[in-house]
Amino acid sequence: IQTTNKIVTAFFVNNGFNPGKKVYTVRIPDYIRNSPDIQVKRGFVRGLFDTDGCIYFDKNRTPFHYYPRLEFAFASENLTADLDILLKDLNFKPHTWKDRESYHLAMAGFLQLDNFIRHVSPANHKHIKRIEIGLANKTKVDLKKKSINLKSD
């Protein structure tokens, strides 16, 4: 948030937002991380994914992009670590790593995607459309595998 209005600035400072860049230090707020309400945690993950997450489908040694990967990338190591813990609390199996520029967190596979859709319910239409296309490609891979097995008999 950028503003020159002193009243708005005072409101945010009085509510725990310190001035300055946060890109490297941002964290999930304690009241979300420690909430006993699972819906609060799921809602936070939904909002973060809808705005900063991505989904893509790998070929995984097939001609079709069908294998799902949900991924986040942040400049903040703290945010990545907090999200890793939060997702594990929600029974996901995230993997984290660092490259030269950012920290990454990913969840791969159909079980992860199914749980994510059922429990987090992403709302970004771009992600929903990409999921539909990827799952349609999975059907093509299943059909291709069955037809390959039929030919080898």
Short mmCIF file of N, CA and C in Angstrom, two decimals:
data_model
loop_
_atom_site.label_atom_id
_atom_site.label_comp_id
_atom_site.label_asym_id
_atom_site.label_seq_id
_atom_site.Cartn_x
_atom_site.Cartn_y
_atom_site.Cartn_z
N ILE A 1 0.87 -1.17 0.00
CA ILE A 1 0.00 0.00 0.00
C ILE A 1 0.90 1.22 0.00
N GLN A 2 0.58 2.14 -0.87
CA GLN A 2 1.35 3.37 -0.91
C GLN A 2 0.38 4.53 -0.78
N THR A 3 0.65 5.42 0.17
CA THR A 3 -0.22 6.57 0.39
C THR A 3 0.58 7.72 0.99
N THR A 4 0.11 8.91 0.76
CA THR A 4 0.70 10.08 1.40
C THR A 4 -0.25 10.67 2.43
N ASN A 5 -1.40 10.05 2.60
CA ASN A 5 -2.40 10.52 3.56
C ASN A 5 -1.97 10.09 4.98
N LYS A 6 -1.75 11.06 5.85
CA LYS A 6 -1.26 10.77 7.20
C LYS A 6 -2.25 9.98 8.03
N ILE A 7 -3.53 10.20 7.83
CA ILE A 7 -4.56 9.47 8.58
C ILE A 7 -4.55 7.99 8.19
N VAL A 8 -4.45 7.72 6.90
CA VAL A 8 -4.40 6.34 6.42
C VAL A 8 -3.12 5.67 6.91
N THR A 9 -2.01 6.38 6.82
CA THR A 9 -0.73 5.84 7.28
C THR A 9 -0.79 5.52 8.77
N ALA A 10 -1.34 6.43 9.56
CA ALA A 10 -1.45 6.22 11.01
C ALA A 10 -2.31 5.00 11.31
N PHE A 11 -3.40 4.82 10.58
CA PHE A 11 -4.27 3.66 10.78
C PHE A 11 -3.48 2.36 10.61
N PHE A 12 -2.73 2.25 9.51
CA PHE A 12 -1.99 1.02 9.27
C PHE A 12 -0.87 0.82 10.28
N VAL A 13 -0.15 1.87 10.63
CA VAL A 13 0.93 1.76 11.61
C VAL A 13 0.36 1.35 12.96
N ASN A 14 -0.78 1.92 13.35
CA ASN A 14 -1.42 1.58 14.63
C ASN A 14 -1.96 0.15 14.64
N ASN A 15 -2.14 -0.45 13.48
CA ASN A 15 -2.65 -1.82 13.39
C ASN A 15 -1.56 -2.83 13.01
N GLY A 16 -0.31 -2.47 13.27
CA GLY A 16 0.78 -3.42 13.15
C GLY A 16 1.52 -3.45 11.82
N PHE A 17 1.18 -2.55 10.91
CA PHE A 17 1.89 -2.50 9.63
C PHE A 17 3.01 -1.48 9.74
N ASN A 18 4.23 -1.96 9.70
CA ASN A 18 5.37 -1.05 9.78
C ASN A 18 5.68 -0.50 8.40
N PRO A 19 6.08 0.78 8.32
CA PRO A 19 6.41 1.35 7.01
C PRO A 19 7.69 0.73 6.44
N GLY A 20 7.80 0.76 5.13
CA GLY A 20 8.98 0.25 4.46
C GLY A 20 8.67 -0.99 3.63
N LYS A 21 9.70 -1.45 2.92
CA LYS A 21 9.53 -2.62 2.06
C LYS A 21 9.38 -3.88 2.89
N LYS A 22 8.47 -4.75 2.44
CA LYS A 22 8.20 -5.99 3.16
C LYS A 22 8.47 -7.23 2.31
N VAL A 23 8.89 -7.02 1.10
CA VAL A 23 9.01 -8.13 0.16
C VAL A 23 9.89 -9.26 0.71
N TYR A 24 10.91 -8.93 1.48
CA TYR A 24 11.82 -9.95 2.00
C TYR A 24 11.48 -10.42 3.40
N THR A 25 10.57 -9.73 4.09
CA THR A 25 10.31 -10.04 5.49
C THR A 25 8.86 -10.42 5.77
N VAL A 26 8.00 -10.35 4.79
CA VAL A 26 6.58 -10.61 5.02
C VAL A 26 6.37 -12.03 5.54
N ARG A 27 5.38 -12.18 6.40
CA ARG A 27 5.03 -13.47 7.01
C ARG A 27 3.52 -13.62 7.01
N ILE A 28 3.07 -14.83 7.27
CA ILE A 28 1.64 -15.04 7.50
C ILE A 28 1.36 -14.53 8.91
N PRO A 29 0.33 -13.71 9.07
CA PRO A 29 0.04 -13.17 10.41
C PRO A 29 -0.22 -14.28 11.44
N ASP A 30 0.21 -14.03 12.68
CA ASP A 30 0.05 -15.01 13.75
C ASP A 30 -1.40 -15.43 13.94
N TYR A 31 -2.34 -14.49 13.83
CA TYR A 31 -3.75 -14.84 14.07
C TYR A 31 -4.28 -15.82 13.02
N ILE A 32 -3.65 -15.87 11.87
CA ILE A 32 -4.03 -16.87 10.86
C ILE A 32 -3.27 -18.17 11.12
N ARG A 33 -1.98 -18.09 11.32
CA ARG A 33 -1.17 -19.30 11.57
C ARG A 33 -1.66 -20.07 12.78
N ASN A 34 -2.05 -19.35 13.84
CA ASN A 34 -2.43 -19.99 15.10
C ASN A 34 -3.93 -20.17 15.26
N SER A 35 -4.70 -19.86 14.25
CA SER A 35 -6.15 -19.95 14.36
C SER A 35 -6.59 -21.40 14.55
N PRO A 36 -7.50 -21.62 15.50
CA PRO A 36 -8.06 -22.97 15.66
C PRO A 36 -9.10 -23.28 14.58
N ASP A 37 -9.51 -22.26 13.84
CA ASP A 37 -10.53 -22.41 12.80
C ASP A 37 -9.87 -22.77 11.47
N ILE A 38 -10.06 -23.99 11.03
CA ILE A 38 -9.45 -24.47 9.79
C ILE A 38 -9.91 -23.66 8.58
N GLN A 39 -11.13 -23.13 8.64
CA GLN A 39 -11.65 -22.33 7.52
C GLN A 39 -10.86 -21.03 7.35
N VAL A 40 -10.35 -20.48 8.43
CA VAL A 40 -9.51 -19.28 8.36
C VAL A 40 -8.23 -19.61 7.60
N LYS A 41 -7.62 -20.73 7.92
CA LYS A 41 -6.38 -21.14 7.26
C LYS A 41 -6.64 -21.45 5.78
N ARG A 42 -7.71 -22.18 5.50
CA ARG A 42 -8.04 -22.50 4.11
C ARG A 42 -8.34 -21.23 3.32
N GLY A 43 -9.05 -20.30 3.94
CA GLY A 43 -9.38 -19.04 3.27
C GLY A 43 -8.13 -18.24 2.95
N PHE A 44 -7.17 -18.23 3.87
CA PHE A 44 -5.91 -17.53 3.60
C PHE A 44 -5.19 -18.16 2.42
N VAL A 45 -5.09 -19.50 2.41
CA VAL A 45 -4.41 -20.20 1.32
C VAL A 45 -5.12 -19.93 0.00
N ARG A 46 -6.46 -19.93 0.01
CA ARG A 46 -7.22 -19.64 -1.20
C ARG A 46 -6.88 -18.25 -1.74
N GLY A 47 -6.89 -17.26 -0.88
CA GLY A 47 -6.58 -15.90 -1.31
C GLY A 47 -5.16 -15.76 -1.82
N LEU A 48 -4.22 -16.39 -1.13
CA LEU A 48 -2.82 -16.32 -1.56
C LEU A 48 -2.63 -17.03 -2.90
N PHE A 49 -3.25 -18.20 -3.05
CA PHE A 49 -3.13 -18.93 -4.32
C PHE A 49 -3.78 -18.16 -5.46
N ASP A 50 -4.98 -17.63 -5.22
CA ASP A 50 -5.70 -16.91 -6.28
C ASP A 50 -4.93 -15.69 -6.78
N THR A 51 -4.13 -15.08 -5.90
CA THR A 51 -3.40 -13.88 -6.29
C THR A 51 -1.94 -14.15 -6.66
N ASP A 52 -1.27 -15.04 -5.92
CA ASP A 52 0.17 -15.22 -6.09
C ASP A 52 0.59 -16.64 -6.47
N GLY A 53 -0.34 -17.56 -6.52
CA GLY A 53 -0.02 -18.93 -6.85
C GLY A 53 -0.15 -19.20 -8.34
N CYS A 54 0.30 -20.39 -8.74
CA CYS A 54 0.09 -20.79 -10.13
C CYS A 54 -0.12 -22.30 -10.18
N ILE A 55 -0.75 -22.73 -11.24
CA ILE A 55 -0.90 -24.15 -11.50
C ILE A 55 -0.46 -24.40 -12.92
N TYR A 56 0.29 -25.45 -13.10
CA TYR A 56 0.64 -25.86 -14.44
C TYR A 56 0.70 -27.38 -14.48
N PHE A 57 0.73 -27.90 -15.67
CA PHE A 57 0.70 -29.34 -15.87
C PHE A 57 1.93 -29.76 -16.67
N ASP A 58 2.71 -30.67 -16.10
CA ASP A 58 3.90 -31.20 -16.77
C ASP A 58 3.51 -32.31 -17.73
N LYS A 59 4.37 -32.52 -18.72
CA LYS A 59 4.16 -33.63 -19.66
C LYS A 59 4.50 -34.97 -19.02
N ASN A 60 5.52 -34.99 -18.17
CA ASN A 60 5.89 -36.20 -17.45
C ASN A 60 6.03 -37.40 -18.38
N ARG A 61 6.86 -37.23 -19.40
CA ARG A 61 7.19 -38.26 -20.39
C ARG A 61 5.99 -38.68 -21.26
N THR A 62 5.08 -37.76 -21.51
CA THR A 62 3.96 -38.00 -22.42
C THR A 62 3.88 -36.80 -23.36
N PRO A 63 3.09 -36.88 -24.43
CA PRO A 63 2.94 -35.71 -25.30
C PRO A 63 1.95 -34.67 -24.77
N PHE A 64 1.31 -34.96 -23.62
CA PHE A 64 0.27 -34.07 -23.09
C PHE A 64 0.68 -33.47 -21.75
N HIS A 65 0.31 -32.23 -21.55
CA HIS A 65 0.52 -31.56 -20.26
C HIS A 65 -0.62 -32.00 -19.34
N TYR A 66 -0.35 -32.96 -18.46
CA TYR A 66 -1.43 -33.53 -17.66
C TYR A 66 -1.13 -33.65 -16.17
N TYR A 67 0.15 -33.66 -15.75
CA TYR A 67 0.50 -33.91 -14.37
C TYR A 67 0.53 -32.60 -13.58
N PRO A 68 -0.37 -32.43 -12.59
CA PRO A 68 -0.55 -31.12 -11.94
C PRO A 68 0.55 -30.75 -10.96
N ARG A 69 0.89 -29.44 -10.98
CA ARG A 69 1.80 -28.84 -10.01
C ARG A 69 1.21 -27.50 -9.58
N LEU A 70 0.95 -27.38 -8.29
CA LEU A 70 0.53 -26.12 -7.69
C LEU A 70 1.79 -25.48 -7.13
N GLU A 71 2.03 -24.21 -7.44
CA GLU A 71 3.31 -23.63 -7.04
C GLU A 71 3.18 -22.17 -6.60
N PHE A 72 4.05 -21.81 -5.66
CA PHE A 72 4.20 -20.44 -5.19
C PHE A 72 5.67 -20.08 -5.29
N ALA A 73 5.98 -18.82 -5.51
CA ALA A 73 7.36 -18.32 -5.47
C ALA A 73 7.34 -16.96 -4.77
N PHE A 74 8.22 -16.81 -3.79
CA PHE A 74 8.27 -15.58 -3.00
C PHE A 74 9.71 -15.13 -2.81
N ALA A 75 9.89 -13.85 -2.55
CA ALA A 75 11.19 -13.32 -2.17
C ALA A 75 11.43 -13.56 -0.68
N SER A 76 10.36 -13.75 0.08
CA SER A 76 10.45 -13.91 1.53
C SER A 76 10.62 -15.37 1.94
N GLU A 77 11.74 -15.65 2.58
CA GLU A 77 11.96 -16.99 3.12
C GLU A 77 10.95 -17.28 4.23
N ASN A 78 10.63 -16.26 5.04
CA ASN A 78 9.67 -16.43 6.13
C ASN A 78 8.29 -16.81 5.63
N LEU A 79 7.83 -16.15 4.58
CA LEU A 79 6.51 -16.45 4.03
C LEU A 79 6.46 -17.88 3.50
N THR A 80 7.54 -18.29 2.83
CA THR A 80 7.60 -19.66 2.30
C THR A 80 7.56 -20.67 3.44
N ALA A 81 8.34 -20.43 4.49
CA ALA A 81 8.38 -21.35 5.64
C ALA A 81 7.02 -21.38 6.35
N ASP A 82 6.41 -20.21 6.53
CA ASP A 82 5.09 -20.16 7.18
C ASP A 82 4.04 -20.91 6.36
N LEU A 83 4.07 -20.73 5.05
CA LEU A 83 3.10 -21.41 4.18
C LEU A 83 3.33 -22.91 4.19
N ASP A 84 4.58 -23.34 4.22
CA ASP A 84 4.91 -24.76 4.31
C ASP A 84 4.26 -25.38 5.55
N ILE A 85 4.41 -24.73 6.68
CA ILE A 85 3.83 -25.23 7.94
C ILE A 85 2.31 -25.22 7.86
N LEU A 86 1.74 -24.13 7.37
CA LEU A 86 0.29 -24.00 7.27
C LEU A 86 -0.30 -25.10 6.37
N LEU A 87 0.34 -25.35 5.23
CA LEU A 87 -0.16 -26.39 4.32
C LEU A 87 -0.03 -27.78 4.94
N LYS A 88 1.04 -28.02 5.67
CA LYS A 88 1.18 -29.31 6.36
C LYS A 88 0.10 -29.47 7.42
N ASP A 89 -0.25 -28.36 8.11
CA ASP A 89 -1.36 -28.40 9.07
C ASP A 89 -2.68 -28.77 8.39
N LEU A 90 -2.79 -28.42 7.11
CA LEU A 90 -4.00 -28.72 6.33
C LEU A 90 -3.89 -30.06 5.58
N ASN A 91 -2.90 -30.87 5.95
CA ASN A 91 -2.68 -32.21 5.39
C ASN A 91 -2.24 -32.24 3.93
N PHE A 92 -1.52 -31.20 3.51
CA PHE A 92 -0.89 -31.21 2.19
C PHE A 92 0.56 -31.64 2.35
N LYS A 93 1.20 -31.95 1.24
CA LYS A 93 2.60 -32.37 1.25
C LYS A 93 3.42 -31.44 0.35
N PRO A 94 3.71 -30.24 0.85
CA PRO A 94 4.48 -29.30 0.03
C PRO A 94 5.98 -29.62 0.03
N HIS A 95 6.63 -29.19 -1.01
CA HIS A 95 8.09 -29.28 -1.12
C HIS A 95 8.61 -27.86 -1.35
N THR A 96 9.68 -27.52 -0.66
CA THR A 96 10.24 -26.18 -0.80
C THR A 96 11.67 -26.25 -1.29
N TRP A 97 12.10 -25.19 -1.98
CA TRP A 97 13.48 -25.07 -2.42
C TRP A 97 13.78 -23.61 -2.71
N LYS A 98 15.05 -23.31 -2.84
CA LYS A 98 15.50 -21.94 -3.12
C LYS A 98 16.32 -21.95 -4.39
N ASP A 99 16.08 -20.97 -5.24
CA ASP A 99 16.99 -20.74 -6.36
C ASP A 99 17.68 -19.41 -6.12
N ARG A 100 18.35 -18.88 -7.10
CA ARG A 100 19.12 -17.64 -6.89
C ARG A 100 18.24 -16.45 -6.52
N GLU A 101 17.02 -16.42 -7.02
CA GLU A 101 16.19 -15.22 -6.86
C GLU A 101 15.03 -15.36 -5.90
N SER A 102 14.56 -16.59 -5.64
CA SER A 102 13.36 -16.70 -4.82
C SER A 102 13.25 -18.05 -4.13
N TYR A 103 12.27 -18.11 -3.25
CA TYR A 103 11.95 -19.33 -2.52
C TYR A 103 10.68 -19.91 -3.16
N HIS A 104 10.69 -21.22 -3.35
CA HIS A 104 9.58 -21.87 -4.04
C HIS A 104 8.92 -22.91 -3.13
N LEU A 105 7.64 -23.09 -3.33
CA LEU A 105 6.88 -24.12 -2.65
C LEU A 105 5.96 -24.74 -3.68
N ALA A 106 5.94 -26.08 -3.75
CA ALA A 106 5.09 -26.75 -4.74
C ALA A 106 4.43 -27.97 -4.13
N MET A 107 3.28 -28.30 -4.67
CA MET A 107 2.58 -29.54 -4.36
C MET A 107 2.26 -30.17 -5.70
N ALA A 108 2.61 -31.44 -5.85
CA ALA A 108 2.45 -32.10 -7.14
C ALA A 108 1.59 -33.35 -7.01
N GLY A 109 0.89 -33.66 -8.08
CA GLY A 109 0.14 -34.89 -8.15
C GLY A 109 -1.36 -34.69 -8.06
N PHE A 110 -2.07 -35.73 -8.45
CA PHE A 110 -3.53 -35.66 -8.51
C PHE A 110 -4.18 -35.66 -7.13
N LEU A 111 -3.60 -36.37 -6.16
CA LEU A 111 -4.17 -36.36 -4.81
C LEU A 111 -4.08 -34.97 -4.20
N GLN A 112 -2.92 -34.31 -4.39
CA GLN A 112 -2.75 -32.96 -3.88
C GLN A 112 -3.75 -32.00 -4.54
N LEU A 113 -3.88 -32.10 -5.86
CA LEU A 113 -4.81 -31.24 -6.59
C LEU A 113 -6.24 -31.48 -6.15
N ASP A 114 -6.62 -32.75 -6.01
CA ASP A 114 -7.98 -33.08 -5.59
C ASP A 114 -8.28 -32.50 -4.21
N ASN A 115 -7.35 -32.69 -3.27
CA ASN A 115 -7.54 -32.12 -1.93
C ASN A 115 -7.60 -30.60 -1.97
N PHE A 116 -6.76 -30.01 -2.80
CA PHE A 116 -6.73 -28.55 -2.91
C PHE A 116 -8.05 -28.02 -3.44
N ILE A 117 -8.58 -28.66 -4.48
CA ILE A 117 -9.86 -28.22 -5.05
C ILE A 117 -10.98 -28.40 -4.04
N ARG A 118 -11.02 -29.56 -3.35
CA ARG A 118 -12.12 -29.84 -2.42
C ARG A 118 -12.06 -28.99 -1.16
N HIS A 119 -10.86 -28.74 -0.64
CA HIS A 119 -10.77 -28.08 0.67
C HIS A 119 -10.40 -26.60 0.61
N VAL A 120 -9.66 -26.20 -0.39
CA VAL A 120 -9.27 -24.79 -0.50
C VAL A 120 -10.20 -24.05 -1.46
N SER A 121 -10.68 -24.73 -2.47
CA SER A 121 -11.64 -24.17 -3.44
C SER A 121 -11.14 -22.89 -4.11
N PRO A 122 -10.09 -22.98 -4.94
CA PRO A 122 -9.61 -21.76 -5.60
C PRO A 122 -10.73 -21.10 -6.39
N ALA A 123 -10.70 -19.77 -6.44
CA ALA A 123 -11.78 -19.03 -7.07
C ALA A 123 -11.33 -18.23 -8.30
N ASN A 124 -10.03 -18.18 -8.57
CA ASN A 124 -9.52 -17.43 -9.71
C ASN A 124 -9.87 -18.18 -10.99
N HIS A 125 -10.62 -17.53 -11.88
CA HIS A 125 -11.08 -18.19 -13.11
C HIS A 125 -9.93 -18.67 -13.99
N LYS A 126 -8.83 -17.96 -13.96
CA LYS A 126 -7.65 -18.38 -14.74
C LYS A 126 -7.17 -19.75 -14.26
N HIS A 127 -7.10 -19.93 -12.93
CA HIS A 127 -6.66 -21.21 -12.38
C HIS A 127 -7.68 -22.31 -12.65
N ILE A 128 -8.95 -21.99 -12.50
CA ILE A 128 -10.01 -22.98 -12.72
C ILE A 128 -9.99 -23.48 -14.16
N LYS A 129 -9.83 -22.58 -15.11
CA LYS A 129 -9.78 -22.96 -16.53
C LYS A 129 -8.55 -23.83 -16.79
N ARG A 130 -7.42 -23.47 -16.22
CA ARG A 130 -6.20 -24.25 -16.42
C ARG A 130 -6.36 -25.66 -15.84
N ILE A 131 -7.02 -25.77 -14.70
CA ILE A 131 -7.27 -27.08 -14.09
C ILE A 131 -8.15 -27.93 -15.00
N GLU A 132 -9.20 -27.33 -15.55
CA GLU A 132 -10.10 -28.06 -16.46
C GLU A 132 -9.34 -28.60 -17.67
N ILE A 133 -8.48 -27.78 -18.25
CA ILE A 133 -7.71 -28.20 -19.43
C ILE A 133 -6.73 -29.32 -19.06
N GLY A 134 -6.05 -29.16 -17.94
CA GLY A 134 -5.10 -30.18 -17.50
C GLY A 134 -5.77 -31.51 -17.22
N LEU A 135 -6.93 -31.47 -16.57
CA LEU A 135 -7.63 -32.72 -16.27
C LEU A 135 -8.17 -33.36 -17.55
N ALA A 136 -8.54 -32.56 -18.54
CA ALA A 136 -8.96 -33.12 -19.83
C ALA A 136 -7.77 -33.83 -20.49
N ASN A 137 -6.58 -33.30 -20.35
CA ASN A 137 -5.39 -33.95 -20.90
C ASN A 137 -5.08 -35.25 -20.18
N LYS A 138 -5.39 -35.33 -18.89
CA LYS A 138 -5.17 -36.59 -18.16
C LYS A 138 -5.97 -37.72 -18.79
N THR A 139 -7.18 -37.42 -19.21
CA THR A 139 -8.01 -38.42 -19.87
C THR A 139 -7.34 -38.91 -21.15
N LYS A 140 -6.73 -38.01 -21.90
CA LYS A 140 -6.02 -38.40 -23.13
C LYS A 140 -4.85 -39.33 -22.81
N VAL A 141 -4.13 -39.04 -21.73
CA VAL A 141 -3.00 -39.87 -21.34
C VAL A 141 -3.50 -41.25 -20.93
N ASP A 142 -4.58 -41.30 -20.13
CA ASP A 142 -5.15 -42.59 -19.72
C ASP A 142 -5.56 -43.40 -20.94
N LEU A 143 -6.22 -42.75 -21.91
CA LEU A 143 -6.65 -43.45 -23.12
C LEU A 143 -5.45 -43.94 -23.91
N LYS A 144 -4.41 -43.11 -24.01
CA LYS A 144 -3.22 -43.49 -24.76
C LYS A 144 -2.54 -44.70 -24.09
N LYS A 145 -2.43 -44.68 -22.77
CA LYS A 145 -1.81 -45.79 -22.06
C LYS A 145 -2.60 -47.08 -22.29
N LYS A 146 -3.92 -47.00 -22.24
CA LYS A 146 -4.75 -48.19 -22.47
C LYS A 146 -4.56 -48.70 -23.90
N SER A 147 -4.50 -47.79 -24.86
CA SER A 147 -4.35 -48.23 -26.24
C SER A 147 -2.95 -48.83 -26.48
N ILE A 148 -1.93 -48.30 -25.80
CA ILE A 148 -0.59 -48.88 -25.91
C ILE A 148 -0.60 -50.29 -25.33
N ASN A 149 -1.27 -50.47 -24.19
CA ASN A 149 -1.35 -51.81 -23.59
C ASN A 149 -2.08 -52.78 -24.51
N LEU A 150 -3.12 -52.30 -25.20
CA LEU A 150 -3.86 -53.18 -26.12
C LEU A 150 -2.98 -53.61 -27.28
N LYS A 151 -2.16 -52.72 -27.79
CA LYS A 151 -1.29 -53.03 -28.94
C LYS A 151 -0.21 -54.04 -28.56
N SER A 152 0.24 -54.01 -27.31
CA SER A 152 1.34 -54.88 -26.91
C SER A 152 0.86 -56.30 -26.62
N ASP A 153 -0.44 -56.52 -26.52
CA ASP A 153 -0.97 -57.86 -26.19
C ASP A 153 -0.83 -58.81 -27.32
#
